[in-house]
Every structure is written in C-alpha cells, then in structure tokens.
Short mmCIF file of C-alpha atoms in Angstrom, two decimals:
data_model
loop_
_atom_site.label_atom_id
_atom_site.label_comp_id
_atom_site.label_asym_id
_atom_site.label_seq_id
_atom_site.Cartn_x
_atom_site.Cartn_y
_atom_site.Cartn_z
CA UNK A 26 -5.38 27.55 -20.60
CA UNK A 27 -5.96 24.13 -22.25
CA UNK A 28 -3.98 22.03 -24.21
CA UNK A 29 -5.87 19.62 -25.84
CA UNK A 30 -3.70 16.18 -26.77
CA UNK A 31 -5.80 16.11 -30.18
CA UNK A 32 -4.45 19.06 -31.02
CA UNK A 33 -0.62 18.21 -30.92
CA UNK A 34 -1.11 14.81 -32.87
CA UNK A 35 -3.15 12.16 -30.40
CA UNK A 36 -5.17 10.04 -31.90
CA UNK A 37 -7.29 8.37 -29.02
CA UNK A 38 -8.37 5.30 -31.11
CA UNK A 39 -7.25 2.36 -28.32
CA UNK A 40 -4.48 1.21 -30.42
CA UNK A 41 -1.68 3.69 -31.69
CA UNK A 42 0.76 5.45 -29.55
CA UNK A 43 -0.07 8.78 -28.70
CA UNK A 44 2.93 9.33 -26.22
CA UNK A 45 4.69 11.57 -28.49
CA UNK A 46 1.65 13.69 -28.88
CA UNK A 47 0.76 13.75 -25.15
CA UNK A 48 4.42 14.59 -24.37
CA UNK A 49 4.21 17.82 -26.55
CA UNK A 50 0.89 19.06 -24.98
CA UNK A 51 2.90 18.85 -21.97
CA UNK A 52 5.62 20.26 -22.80
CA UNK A 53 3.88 23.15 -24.60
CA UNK A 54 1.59 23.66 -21.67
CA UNK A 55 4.53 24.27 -19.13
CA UNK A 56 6.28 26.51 -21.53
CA UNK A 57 3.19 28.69 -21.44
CA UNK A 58 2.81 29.25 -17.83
CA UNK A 59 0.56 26.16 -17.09
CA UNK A 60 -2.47 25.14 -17.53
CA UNK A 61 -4.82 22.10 -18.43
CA UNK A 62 -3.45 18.99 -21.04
CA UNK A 63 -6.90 17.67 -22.19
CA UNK A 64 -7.81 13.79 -22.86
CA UNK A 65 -11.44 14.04 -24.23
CA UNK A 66 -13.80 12.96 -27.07
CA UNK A 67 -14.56 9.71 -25.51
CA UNK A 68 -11.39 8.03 -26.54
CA UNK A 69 -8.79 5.91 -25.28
CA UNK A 70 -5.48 7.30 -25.54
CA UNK A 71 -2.23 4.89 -25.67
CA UNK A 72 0.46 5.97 -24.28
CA UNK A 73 4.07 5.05 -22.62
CA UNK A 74 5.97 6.83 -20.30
CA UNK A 75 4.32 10.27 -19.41
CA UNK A 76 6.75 13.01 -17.90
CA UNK A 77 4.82 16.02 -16.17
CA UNK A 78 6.29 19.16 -15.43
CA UNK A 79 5.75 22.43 -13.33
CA UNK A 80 1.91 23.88 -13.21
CA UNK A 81 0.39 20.85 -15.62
CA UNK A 82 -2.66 19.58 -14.61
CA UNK A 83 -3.30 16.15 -16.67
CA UNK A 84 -7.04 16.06 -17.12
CA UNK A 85 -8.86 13.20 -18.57
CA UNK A 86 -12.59 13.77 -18.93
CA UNK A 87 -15.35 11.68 -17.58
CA UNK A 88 -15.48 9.88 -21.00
CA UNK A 89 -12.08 9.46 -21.81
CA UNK A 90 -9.31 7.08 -20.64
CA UNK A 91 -5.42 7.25 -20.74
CA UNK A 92 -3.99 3.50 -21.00
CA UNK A 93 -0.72 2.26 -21.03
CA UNK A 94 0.64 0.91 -24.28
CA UNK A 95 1.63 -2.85 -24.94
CA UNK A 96 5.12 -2.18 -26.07
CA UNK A 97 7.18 -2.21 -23.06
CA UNK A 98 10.35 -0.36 -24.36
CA UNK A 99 8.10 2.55 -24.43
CA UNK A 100 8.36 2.73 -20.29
CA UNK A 101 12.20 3.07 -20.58
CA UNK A 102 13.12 6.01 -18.52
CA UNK A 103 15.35 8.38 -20.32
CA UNK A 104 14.58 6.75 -23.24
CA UNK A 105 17.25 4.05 -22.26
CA UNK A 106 16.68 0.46 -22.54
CA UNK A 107 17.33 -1.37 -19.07
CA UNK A 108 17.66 -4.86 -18.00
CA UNK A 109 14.95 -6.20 -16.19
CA UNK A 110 14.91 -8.44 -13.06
CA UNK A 111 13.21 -11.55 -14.16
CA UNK A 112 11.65 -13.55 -11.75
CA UNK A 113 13.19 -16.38 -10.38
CA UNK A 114 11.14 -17.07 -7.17
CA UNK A 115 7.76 -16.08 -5.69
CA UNK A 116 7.90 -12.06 -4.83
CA UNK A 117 6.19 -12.62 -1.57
CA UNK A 118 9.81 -14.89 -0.09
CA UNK A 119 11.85 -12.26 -1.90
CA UNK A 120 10.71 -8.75 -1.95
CA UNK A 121 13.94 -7.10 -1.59
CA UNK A 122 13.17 -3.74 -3.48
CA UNK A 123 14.80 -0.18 -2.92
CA UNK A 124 11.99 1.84 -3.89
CA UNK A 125 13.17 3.13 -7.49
CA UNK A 126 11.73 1.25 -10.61
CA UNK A 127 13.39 0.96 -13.90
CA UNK A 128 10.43 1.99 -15.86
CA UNK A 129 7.55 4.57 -15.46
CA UNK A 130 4.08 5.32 -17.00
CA UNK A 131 2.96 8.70 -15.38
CA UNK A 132 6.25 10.18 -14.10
CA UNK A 133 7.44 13.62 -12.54
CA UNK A 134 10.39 14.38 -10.48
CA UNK A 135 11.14 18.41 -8.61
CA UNK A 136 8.31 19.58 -9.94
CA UNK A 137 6.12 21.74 -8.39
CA UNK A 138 1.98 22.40 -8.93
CA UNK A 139 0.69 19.39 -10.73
CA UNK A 140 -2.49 17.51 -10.57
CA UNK A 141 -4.20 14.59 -12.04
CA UNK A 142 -8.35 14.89 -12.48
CA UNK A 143 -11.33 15.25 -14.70
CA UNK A 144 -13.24 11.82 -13.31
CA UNK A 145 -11.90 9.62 -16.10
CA UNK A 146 -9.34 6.82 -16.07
CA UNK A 147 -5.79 5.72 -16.21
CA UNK A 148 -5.19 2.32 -16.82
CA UNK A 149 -1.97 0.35 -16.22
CA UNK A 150 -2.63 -2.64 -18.43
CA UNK A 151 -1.98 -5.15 -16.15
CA UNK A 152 -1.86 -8.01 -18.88
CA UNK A 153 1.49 -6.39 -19.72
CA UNK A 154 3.15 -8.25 -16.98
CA UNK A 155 1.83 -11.72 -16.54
CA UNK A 156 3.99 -14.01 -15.63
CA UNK A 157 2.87 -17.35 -13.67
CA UNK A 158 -0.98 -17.28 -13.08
CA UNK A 159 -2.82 -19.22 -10.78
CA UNK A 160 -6.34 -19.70 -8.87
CA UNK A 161 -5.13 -17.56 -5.82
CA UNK A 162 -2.05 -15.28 -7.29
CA UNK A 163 -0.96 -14.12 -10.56
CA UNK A 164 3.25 -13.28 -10.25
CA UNK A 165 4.70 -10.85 -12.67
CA UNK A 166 7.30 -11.90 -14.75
CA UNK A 167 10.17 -9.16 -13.91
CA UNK A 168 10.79 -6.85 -10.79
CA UNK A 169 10.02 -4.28 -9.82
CA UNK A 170 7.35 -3.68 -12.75
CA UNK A 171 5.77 -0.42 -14.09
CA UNK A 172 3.88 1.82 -11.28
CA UNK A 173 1.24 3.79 -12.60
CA UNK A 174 1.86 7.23 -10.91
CA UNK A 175 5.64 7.90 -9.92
CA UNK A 176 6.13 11.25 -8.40
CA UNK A 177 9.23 12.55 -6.79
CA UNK A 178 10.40 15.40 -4.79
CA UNK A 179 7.45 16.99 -5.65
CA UNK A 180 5.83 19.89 -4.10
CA UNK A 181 1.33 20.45 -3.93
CA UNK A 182 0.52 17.68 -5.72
CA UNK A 183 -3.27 16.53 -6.45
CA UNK A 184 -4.77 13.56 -7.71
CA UNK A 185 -8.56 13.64 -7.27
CA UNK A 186 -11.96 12.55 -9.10
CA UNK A 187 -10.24 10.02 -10.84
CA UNK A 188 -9.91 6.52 -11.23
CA UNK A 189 -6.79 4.15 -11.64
CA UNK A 190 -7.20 0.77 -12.61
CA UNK A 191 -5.43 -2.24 -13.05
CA UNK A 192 -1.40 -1.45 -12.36
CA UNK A 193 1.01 -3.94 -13.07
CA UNK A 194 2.74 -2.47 -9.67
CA UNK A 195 2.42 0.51 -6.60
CA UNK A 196 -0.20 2.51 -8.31
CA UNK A 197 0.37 5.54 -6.63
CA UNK A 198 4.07 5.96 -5.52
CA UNK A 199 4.81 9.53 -4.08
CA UNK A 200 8.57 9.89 -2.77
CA UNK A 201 10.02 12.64 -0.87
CA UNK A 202 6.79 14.64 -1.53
CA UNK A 203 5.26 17.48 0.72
CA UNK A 204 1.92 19.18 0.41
CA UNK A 205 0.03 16.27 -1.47
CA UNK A 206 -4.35 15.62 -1.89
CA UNK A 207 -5.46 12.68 -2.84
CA UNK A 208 -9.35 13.17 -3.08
CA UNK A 209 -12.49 11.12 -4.31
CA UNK A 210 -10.12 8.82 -6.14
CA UNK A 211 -11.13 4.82 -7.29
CA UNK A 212 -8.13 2.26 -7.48
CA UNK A 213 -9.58 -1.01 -8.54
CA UNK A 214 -6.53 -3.56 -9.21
CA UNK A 215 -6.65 -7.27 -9.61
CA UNK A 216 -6.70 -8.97 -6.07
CA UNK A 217 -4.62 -11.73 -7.41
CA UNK A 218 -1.33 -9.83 -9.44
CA UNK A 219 1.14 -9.30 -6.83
CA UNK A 220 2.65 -6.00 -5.61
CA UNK A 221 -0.61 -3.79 -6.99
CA UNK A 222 -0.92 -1.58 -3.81
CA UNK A 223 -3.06 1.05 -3.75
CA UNK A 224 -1.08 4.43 -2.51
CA UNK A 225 2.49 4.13 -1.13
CA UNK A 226 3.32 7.39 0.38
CA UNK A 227 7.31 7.57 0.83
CA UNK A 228 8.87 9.79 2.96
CA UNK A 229 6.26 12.13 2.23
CA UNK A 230 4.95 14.58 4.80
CA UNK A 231 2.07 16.78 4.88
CA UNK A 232 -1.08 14.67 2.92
CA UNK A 233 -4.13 14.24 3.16
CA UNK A 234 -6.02 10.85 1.56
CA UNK A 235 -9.92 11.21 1.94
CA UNK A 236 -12.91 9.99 0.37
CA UNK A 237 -10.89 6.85 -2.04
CA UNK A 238 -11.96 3.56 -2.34
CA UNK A 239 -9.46 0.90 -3.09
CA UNK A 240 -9.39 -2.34 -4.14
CA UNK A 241 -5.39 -3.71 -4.11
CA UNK A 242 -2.95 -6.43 -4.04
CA UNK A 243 -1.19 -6.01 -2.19
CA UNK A 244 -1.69 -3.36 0.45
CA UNK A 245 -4.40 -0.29 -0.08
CA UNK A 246 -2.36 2.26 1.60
CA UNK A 247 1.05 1.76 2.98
CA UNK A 248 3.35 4.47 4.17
CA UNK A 249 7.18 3.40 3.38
CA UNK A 250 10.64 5.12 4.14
CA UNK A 251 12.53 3.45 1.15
CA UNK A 252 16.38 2.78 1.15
CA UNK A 253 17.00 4.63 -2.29
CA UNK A 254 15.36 8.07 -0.60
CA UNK A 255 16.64 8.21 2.51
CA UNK A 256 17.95 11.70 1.96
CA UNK A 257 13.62 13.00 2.16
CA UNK A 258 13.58 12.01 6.09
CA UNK A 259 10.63 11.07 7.90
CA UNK A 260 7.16 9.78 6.62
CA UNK A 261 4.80 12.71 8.48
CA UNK A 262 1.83 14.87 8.91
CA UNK A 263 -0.55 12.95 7.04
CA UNK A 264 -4.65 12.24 7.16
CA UNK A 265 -6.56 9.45 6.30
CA UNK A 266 -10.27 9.79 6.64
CA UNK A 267 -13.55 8.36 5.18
CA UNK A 268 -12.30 5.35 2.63
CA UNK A 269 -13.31 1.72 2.11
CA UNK A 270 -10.70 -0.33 1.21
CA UNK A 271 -10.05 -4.14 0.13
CA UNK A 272 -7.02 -5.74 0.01
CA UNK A 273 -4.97 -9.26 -0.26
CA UNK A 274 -2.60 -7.99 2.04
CA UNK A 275 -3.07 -5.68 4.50
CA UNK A 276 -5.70 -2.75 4.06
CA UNK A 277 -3.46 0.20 6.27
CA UNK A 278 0.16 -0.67 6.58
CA UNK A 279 3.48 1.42 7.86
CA UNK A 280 6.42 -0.44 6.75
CA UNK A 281 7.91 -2.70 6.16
CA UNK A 282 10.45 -0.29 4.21
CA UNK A 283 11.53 1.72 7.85
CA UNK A 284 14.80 3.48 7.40
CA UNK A 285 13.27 6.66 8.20
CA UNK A 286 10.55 7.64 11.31
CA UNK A 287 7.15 7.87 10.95
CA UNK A 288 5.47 10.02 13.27
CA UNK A 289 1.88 12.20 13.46
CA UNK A 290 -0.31 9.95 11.35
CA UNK A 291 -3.93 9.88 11.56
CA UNK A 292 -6.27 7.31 10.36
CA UNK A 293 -10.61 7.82 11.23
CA UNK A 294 -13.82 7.03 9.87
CA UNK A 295 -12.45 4.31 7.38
CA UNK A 296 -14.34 0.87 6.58
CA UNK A 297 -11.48 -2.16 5.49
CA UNK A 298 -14.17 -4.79 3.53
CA UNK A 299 -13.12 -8.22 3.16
CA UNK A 300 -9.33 -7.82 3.72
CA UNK A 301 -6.72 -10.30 4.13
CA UNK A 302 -5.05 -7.89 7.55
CA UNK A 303 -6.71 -4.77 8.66
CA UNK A 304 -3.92 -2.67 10.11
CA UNK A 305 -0.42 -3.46 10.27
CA UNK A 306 2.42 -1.75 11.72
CA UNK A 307 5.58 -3.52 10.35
CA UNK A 308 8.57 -1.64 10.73
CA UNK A 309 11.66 -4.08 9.55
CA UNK A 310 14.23 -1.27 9.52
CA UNK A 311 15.48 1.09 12.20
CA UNK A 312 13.03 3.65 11.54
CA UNK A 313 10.66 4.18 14.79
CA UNK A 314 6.61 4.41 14.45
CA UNK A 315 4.95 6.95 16.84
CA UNK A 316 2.11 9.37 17.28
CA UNK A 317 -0.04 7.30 15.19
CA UNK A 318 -3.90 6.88 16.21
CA UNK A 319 -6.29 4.87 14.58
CA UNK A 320 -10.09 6.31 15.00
CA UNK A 321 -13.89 4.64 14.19
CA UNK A 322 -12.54 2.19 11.89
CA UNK A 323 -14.66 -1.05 10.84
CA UNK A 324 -12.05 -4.07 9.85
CA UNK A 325 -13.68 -7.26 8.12
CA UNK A 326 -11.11 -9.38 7.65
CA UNK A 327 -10.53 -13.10 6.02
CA UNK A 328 -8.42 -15.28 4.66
CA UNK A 329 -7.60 -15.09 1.11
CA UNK A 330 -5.35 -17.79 0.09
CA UNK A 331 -2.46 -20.19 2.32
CA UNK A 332 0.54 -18.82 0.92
CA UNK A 333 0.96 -15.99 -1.78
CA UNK A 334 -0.42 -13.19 0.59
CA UNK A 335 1.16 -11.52 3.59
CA UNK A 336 -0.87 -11.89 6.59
CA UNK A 337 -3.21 -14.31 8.77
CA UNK A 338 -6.32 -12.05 8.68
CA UNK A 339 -5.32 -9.86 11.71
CA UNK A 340 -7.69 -7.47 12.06
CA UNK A 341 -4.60 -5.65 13.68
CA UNK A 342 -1.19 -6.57 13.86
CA UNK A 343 1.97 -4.77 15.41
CA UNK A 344 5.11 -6.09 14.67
CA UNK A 345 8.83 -4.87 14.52
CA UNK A 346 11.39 -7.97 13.90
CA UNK A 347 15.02 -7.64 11.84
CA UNK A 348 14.36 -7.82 8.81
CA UNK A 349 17.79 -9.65 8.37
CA UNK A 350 20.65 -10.61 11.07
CA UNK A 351 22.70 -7.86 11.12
CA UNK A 352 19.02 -5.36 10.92
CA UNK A 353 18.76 -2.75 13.42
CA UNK A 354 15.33 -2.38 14.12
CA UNK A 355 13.06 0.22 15.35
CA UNK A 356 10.27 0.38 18.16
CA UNK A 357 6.66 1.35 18.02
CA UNK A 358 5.35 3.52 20.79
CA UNK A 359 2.73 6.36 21.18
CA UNK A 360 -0.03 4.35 18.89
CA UNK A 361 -3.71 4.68 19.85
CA UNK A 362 -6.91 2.79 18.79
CA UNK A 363 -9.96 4.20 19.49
CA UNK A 364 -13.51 2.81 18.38
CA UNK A 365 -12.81 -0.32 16.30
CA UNK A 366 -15.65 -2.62 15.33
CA UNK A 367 -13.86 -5.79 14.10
CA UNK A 368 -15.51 -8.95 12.42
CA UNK A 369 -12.19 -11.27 11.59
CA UNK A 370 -10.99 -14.64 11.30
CA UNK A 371 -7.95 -14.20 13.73
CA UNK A 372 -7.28 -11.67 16.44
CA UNK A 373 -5.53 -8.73 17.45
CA UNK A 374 -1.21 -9.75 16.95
CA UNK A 375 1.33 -7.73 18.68
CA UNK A 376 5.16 -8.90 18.22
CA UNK A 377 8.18 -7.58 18.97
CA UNK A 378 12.13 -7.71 19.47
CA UNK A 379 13.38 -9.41 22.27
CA UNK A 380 14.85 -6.16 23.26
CA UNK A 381 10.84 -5.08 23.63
CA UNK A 382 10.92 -2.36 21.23
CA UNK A 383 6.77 -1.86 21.10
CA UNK A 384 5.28 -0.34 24.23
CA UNK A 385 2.59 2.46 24.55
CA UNK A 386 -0.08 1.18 22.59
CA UNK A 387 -3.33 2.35 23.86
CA UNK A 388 -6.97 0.60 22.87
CA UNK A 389 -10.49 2.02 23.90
CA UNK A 390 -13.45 0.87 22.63
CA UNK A 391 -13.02 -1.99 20.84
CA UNK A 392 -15.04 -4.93 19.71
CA UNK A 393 -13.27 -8.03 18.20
CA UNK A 394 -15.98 -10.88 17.11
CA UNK A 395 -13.72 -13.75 15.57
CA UNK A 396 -15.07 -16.52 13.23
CA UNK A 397 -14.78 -19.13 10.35
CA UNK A 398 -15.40 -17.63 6.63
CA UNK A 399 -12.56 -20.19 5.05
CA UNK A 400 -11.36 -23.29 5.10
CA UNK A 401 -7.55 -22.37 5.72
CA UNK A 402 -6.20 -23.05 9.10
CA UNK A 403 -6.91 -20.07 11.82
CA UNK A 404 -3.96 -21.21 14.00
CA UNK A 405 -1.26 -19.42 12.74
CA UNK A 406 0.04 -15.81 12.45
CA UNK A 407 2.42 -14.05 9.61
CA UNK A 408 5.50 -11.96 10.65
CA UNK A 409 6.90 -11.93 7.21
CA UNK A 410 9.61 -10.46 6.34
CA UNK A 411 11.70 -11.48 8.82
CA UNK A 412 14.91 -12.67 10.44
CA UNK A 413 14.58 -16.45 11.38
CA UNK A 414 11.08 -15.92 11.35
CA UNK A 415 8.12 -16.51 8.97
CA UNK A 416 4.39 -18.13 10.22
CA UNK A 417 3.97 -18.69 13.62
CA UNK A 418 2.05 -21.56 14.68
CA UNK A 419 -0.36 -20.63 17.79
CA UNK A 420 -3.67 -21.63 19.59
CA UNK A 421 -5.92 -19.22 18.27
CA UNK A 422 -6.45 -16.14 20.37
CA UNK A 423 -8.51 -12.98 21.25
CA UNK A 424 -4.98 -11.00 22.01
CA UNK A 425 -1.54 -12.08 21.52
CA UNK A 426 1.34 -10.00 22.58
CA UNK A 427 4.89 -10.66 22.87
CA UNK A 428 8.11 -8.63 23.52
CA UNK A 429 6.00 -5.71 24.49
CA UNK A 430 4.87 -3.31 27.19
CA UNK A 431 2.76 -0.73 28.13
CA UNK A 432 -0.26 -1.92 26.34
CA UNK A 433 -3.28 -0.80 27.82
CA UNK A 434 -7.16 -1.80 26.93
CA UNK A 435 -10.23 -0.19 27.54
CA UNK A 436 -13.39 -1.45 27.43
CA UNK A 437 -12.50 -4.39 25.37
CA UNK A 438 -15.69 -6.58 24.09
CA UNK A 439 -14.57 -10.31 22.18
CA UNK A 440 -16.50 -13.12 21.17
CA UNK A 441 -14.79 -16.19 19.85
CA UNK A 442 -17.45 -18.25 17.77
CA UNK A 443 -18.11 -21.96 19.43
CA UNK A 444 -17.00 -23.40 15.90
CA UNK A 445 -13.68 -22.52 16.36
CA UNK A 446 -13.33 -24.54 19.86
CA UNK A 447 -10.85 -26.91 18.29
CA UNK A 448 -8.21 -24.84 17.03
CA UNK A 449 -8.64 -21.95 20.24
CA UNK A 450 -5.89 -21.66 23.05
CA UNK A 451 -5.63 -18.65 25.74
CA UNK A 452 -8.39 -15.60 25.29
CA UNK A 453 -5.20 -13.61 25.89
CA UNK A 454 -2.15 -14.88 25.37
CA UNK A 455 1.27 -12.98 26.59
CA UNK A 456 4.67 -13.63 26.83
CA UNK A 457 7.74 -11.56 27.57
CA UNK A 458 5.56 -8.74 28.12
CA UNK A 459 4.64 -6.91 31.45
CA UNK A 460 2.07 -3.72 32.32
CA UNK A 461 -0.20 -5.19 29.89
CA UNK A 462 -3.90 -4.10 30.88
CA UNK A 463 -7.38 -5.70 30.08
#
C-alpha cells in the first residue's frame, strides 16, 4: 500500500518544511501494516529529522529528491535542543568520537523491515555545516555533525537504487544491525568537507554492499566497532563486491574505532580511483581483525593534500598502534590479498606493536607500479591516530613492514619509476619482523 507524502500535507516546492507531513505518512503507513511512503511529482521535499518505523519502505522516485532543511533545530533528536561541540581544532588531530550523534536526518532505531529506494535522491545539504574552508579541506563548524542515514539495532534493512549526496557527516551509519543490502547505490560527497564517509557499518553482521559507487571524504567504506555500542559485538559476515570508489582518505578501511572483533569479511572485484589510501586496516582499540581477504581489486592511489587527510597514498596499509598510552590494542592475523593491480604514489605499509601483534598476512598476485602524480613529498607514511606517533619519515619503499610476522608474498611484481631515485631507500624494507617471505 502507498502512502503518498502529498497526501498528508507535503508540499515538495524546495523551500518549506515538509517534515511534519512526511512524519505522518510514516506514521500512518506503519499503523496500517506497512507499505510504501511516496516522494514523487518531480519535487524536492524539505525535510528535518525523519524517524522510520517497522515495514516502511521510504521511496523517492526517479524524479524526486528528499533534502535536508536549513534550520538546524529541526535535526534535534527527541525534539530536544542539544549543545553542540564547536570546533576548536582541526578534526583530523582530534577525532575523538563515540559513535552516537546529537542530531539525525533519516533515523530508525529496533526496527525491523525497512528500506530506502525508488532511484531518486537524498541530500544532506552540506552547506549547513561550513565552518573554515580552504583550497584542500573544508572543516565543519561543530562535532559530530548530522549523518544522513542513522540506523540502529535494526533488523533486514535495504537501501538500494538510490543516490545520497552531499552529507555534512557518515552518510550511511548502520549500528548493531544484522541482515542489511546495500545495492546499486551512488554516494557523491564533497572530497574536501571532512568526516563525509561513504558507509560505516558498526558492529553490524551479516551485509552485503555490491554494485555502489562512492565518492567520500573521508573514507568510502569503513567497518567500525564504536565505544557507545559495544553491547552489538563483533563487526561480521559481510560482502563487498563490484564498486568503484574515491576517497580523501582511505577507500576500504576497518577501524580505527576497534573495541569489538572483526572477523569473516570479504572484499573482490572492486576498482579504488584516485584515492588518497587504498586499503587500510587500522585497528586502534583492542578489538582483533581476522579472516579478512581482499580479492581482484585495482587501487590508484595519490596524494591529495599535506595535511588535512589521513594517509600517504598507501595503496595498502596495515597498522595496529595504541591509540593512547594506557590503549590495549589488538592484532591482525588471517588477512589475505589475492590479485591486486596497484598504480600508487607510495607502497605497500605494514606497522605494528612492539609486542608484534600483525602476523599471517598472505599476498599472491600482486603488482605494485609506484610513481610521481603530485608535488607533495613521497617519503613519508601516516599512522594517525596514534600513541607517540603521527608521520613517519622513511626512504621510499616497495614494502615496509615492522613489528610483524608471518607475512608471506607470492609472485610479487614492483616497479619503482626512475623519477623517484632521489627520495627511494630499500625495495623492501623490514625491521623487527622475522618469517617475512618475497
């Protein structure tokens, strides 16, 4: 049954709120069993925070668009005015988050058989949250901002032939979720406003992401186990297959919010365009990373600015530092890559704990061609954030490991171009590290 948004007061003319409207279709629909709450008419509907229930489907036609309103006490959860965190200094030194946000545009929490589709858009307004703009990096002015799609403990969820577009924060932040598709979905954010990644899946288990393209700043997809949910358990189960992705950050990340495992995650057939890090495996936390594999992936990565982003265009990078002193931290074992066609600036970082906490890390197949696209220096590499740590200064290299073992190539092809001569150390450089194998 449909529920058209017209119907309960909407009027869809760019400008006027239509939340109150919206809200009723929803309401109404869940009240009668379900169904389908209807954005059509080629119109752009203004809303604030959303709250979807059991068995709604939000659908929002191929001519129609759902955008966030200007007036910011509209995202108030509860309909209670909160203090926001302004500011003070740069996001990417101080990203000290616990996964919950103060305000919400598309929000659901228990619920159980709701979807998002209909191959129109949602669009965060990013303007909303401008604060200090420049050439490389736009920072918003408060902290955490508004995330586009906020679903928790939520049970066979879909979000699919639709696209997202310009959120002032995580786009698509699923926590404590199980039985989730995310299909034939377009998030294209601004590759210079901070903290826009693409889908965050938080100690969700059993998902499957296929057939997206995503453009985000930060990272495209990055699978987190968040402080604030620790009661949902382990980040599992999930598929990744057949996306292009483009990021400021890194394209594929796990971490660096680890207080929970991650474990059976598969990522194939993906292309990562013009990224600022490929993969990255960045626990900070004392949440372990294994049974992860990595499958015919193409990684094009370069640099995209000196400073505001995470990351030294690794095509692949596996870390696991303290996040602070007193940090326990977690290991990375059982992680395969397997047919990886790299064209970088940098190459392949692995880093870990003293302790040597990463071991078991199987490549085959691989092809790593390094070379200049920017002017910034290629000498360095990014552990950030970390304990006593931050960019590492290093002779550029084909492979750099350290505090690791077990780490085991086959049929490994690099080519360092002749223009980087002056800034290149070691092919392979290792340290602290023993049954390493090239």
């Amino acid at each position: 049954m449909d529920f058209n948004v017209r119907d309960y007061g909407a009027i869809g003319d760019g400008s006027s709120s239509d939340t109150i409207a919206i809200q009723s279709a929803i309401i109404a629909c869940n009240k009668n069993g379900g169904g389908r709450v209807v954005f059509d008419g080629n119109r752009t509907y203004r809303s604030g925070m959303i709250t979807i229930l059991d068995n709604v489907e939000l659908y929002i036609d191929k001519d129609s668009k759902l955008m966030a309103i200007d007036d910011l006490n509209e995202f108030n959860k509860n309909d209670l005015i909160q203090d926001d965190k302004l500011v003070t200094r740069p996001t990417y030194e101080n990203c000290d988050y616990s996964g919950q946000p103060t305000k919400y545009f598309l929000y659901a929490y228990g619920c159980k058989d709701i979807s998002i589709t209909g191959g129109g858009i949602i669009d965060g307004n990013e303007v909303n949250y401008y604060g200090k703009v420049t050439k490389w990096h736009i920072e918003g002015y408060f902290y955490p901002r508004v995330p586009l799609i906020f679903f928790e403990n939520c049970n066979d969820v879909s979000i699919t032939d639709i696209t997202l577009q310009r959120s002032g924060f995580w786009t698509t932040h699923l926590v404590g979720c199980d039985g989730v598709l995310i299909e034939n979905v377009k998030i294209l954010n601004n590759l210079r406003l901070a903290n826009c990644d693409g889908i965050d899946p938080d100690h969700c288990k059993n998902m499957l992401i296929r057939n997206c393209h995503i453009e985000a700043a930060d990272d495209c997809i990055v699978f987190k186990t968040t402080e604030s949910s620790r009661k949902y358990g382990a980040c599992e189960n999930i598929e990744v297959c057949n996306c292009t992705l483009i990021s400021t950050s890194a394209a594929i990340k796990i971490g660096t919010e680890s207080v929970c495992d991650f474990k059976n995650i598969k990522v194939h057939d993906c292309k990562i365009i013009a990224s600022n890090r490929g993969i990255s495996l960045q626990p900070r936390d004392e949440g372990n990373i294994t049974d992860v594999s990595f499958d015919n992936v193409e990684i094009e990565t370069r640099r995209f600015s000196p400073l505001h982003w995470w990351g030294k265009a690794e095509p692949i990078a596996i870390t696991a530092v303290k996040r602070k002193e007193d940090s326990r931290i977690g290991s990375i074992s059982n992680v395969s890559f397997s047919n990886i066609k790299i064209d970088s600036e940098n190459g392949i970082f692995i880093h870990g704990d003293k302790n040597i906490n990463i071991y078991n890390i199987e490549f085959s197949s691989i092809d790593l061609y390094i070379r200049a696209k920017t002017d910034w220096e290629k000498d360095t590499h990014d552990l950030r954030p970390a304990w006593k740590y931050g960019i590492i200064s290093n002779p550029l290299n084909a492979l750099y490991v350290k505090n690791a073992k077990a780490i085991n190539f086959k049929s490994f092809k690099y080519n360092i171009d002749d223009s980087l001569d002056d800034v290149k150390g070691n092919d392979i450089y290792l340290e602290n590290s023993t049954d390493v194998y090239i």
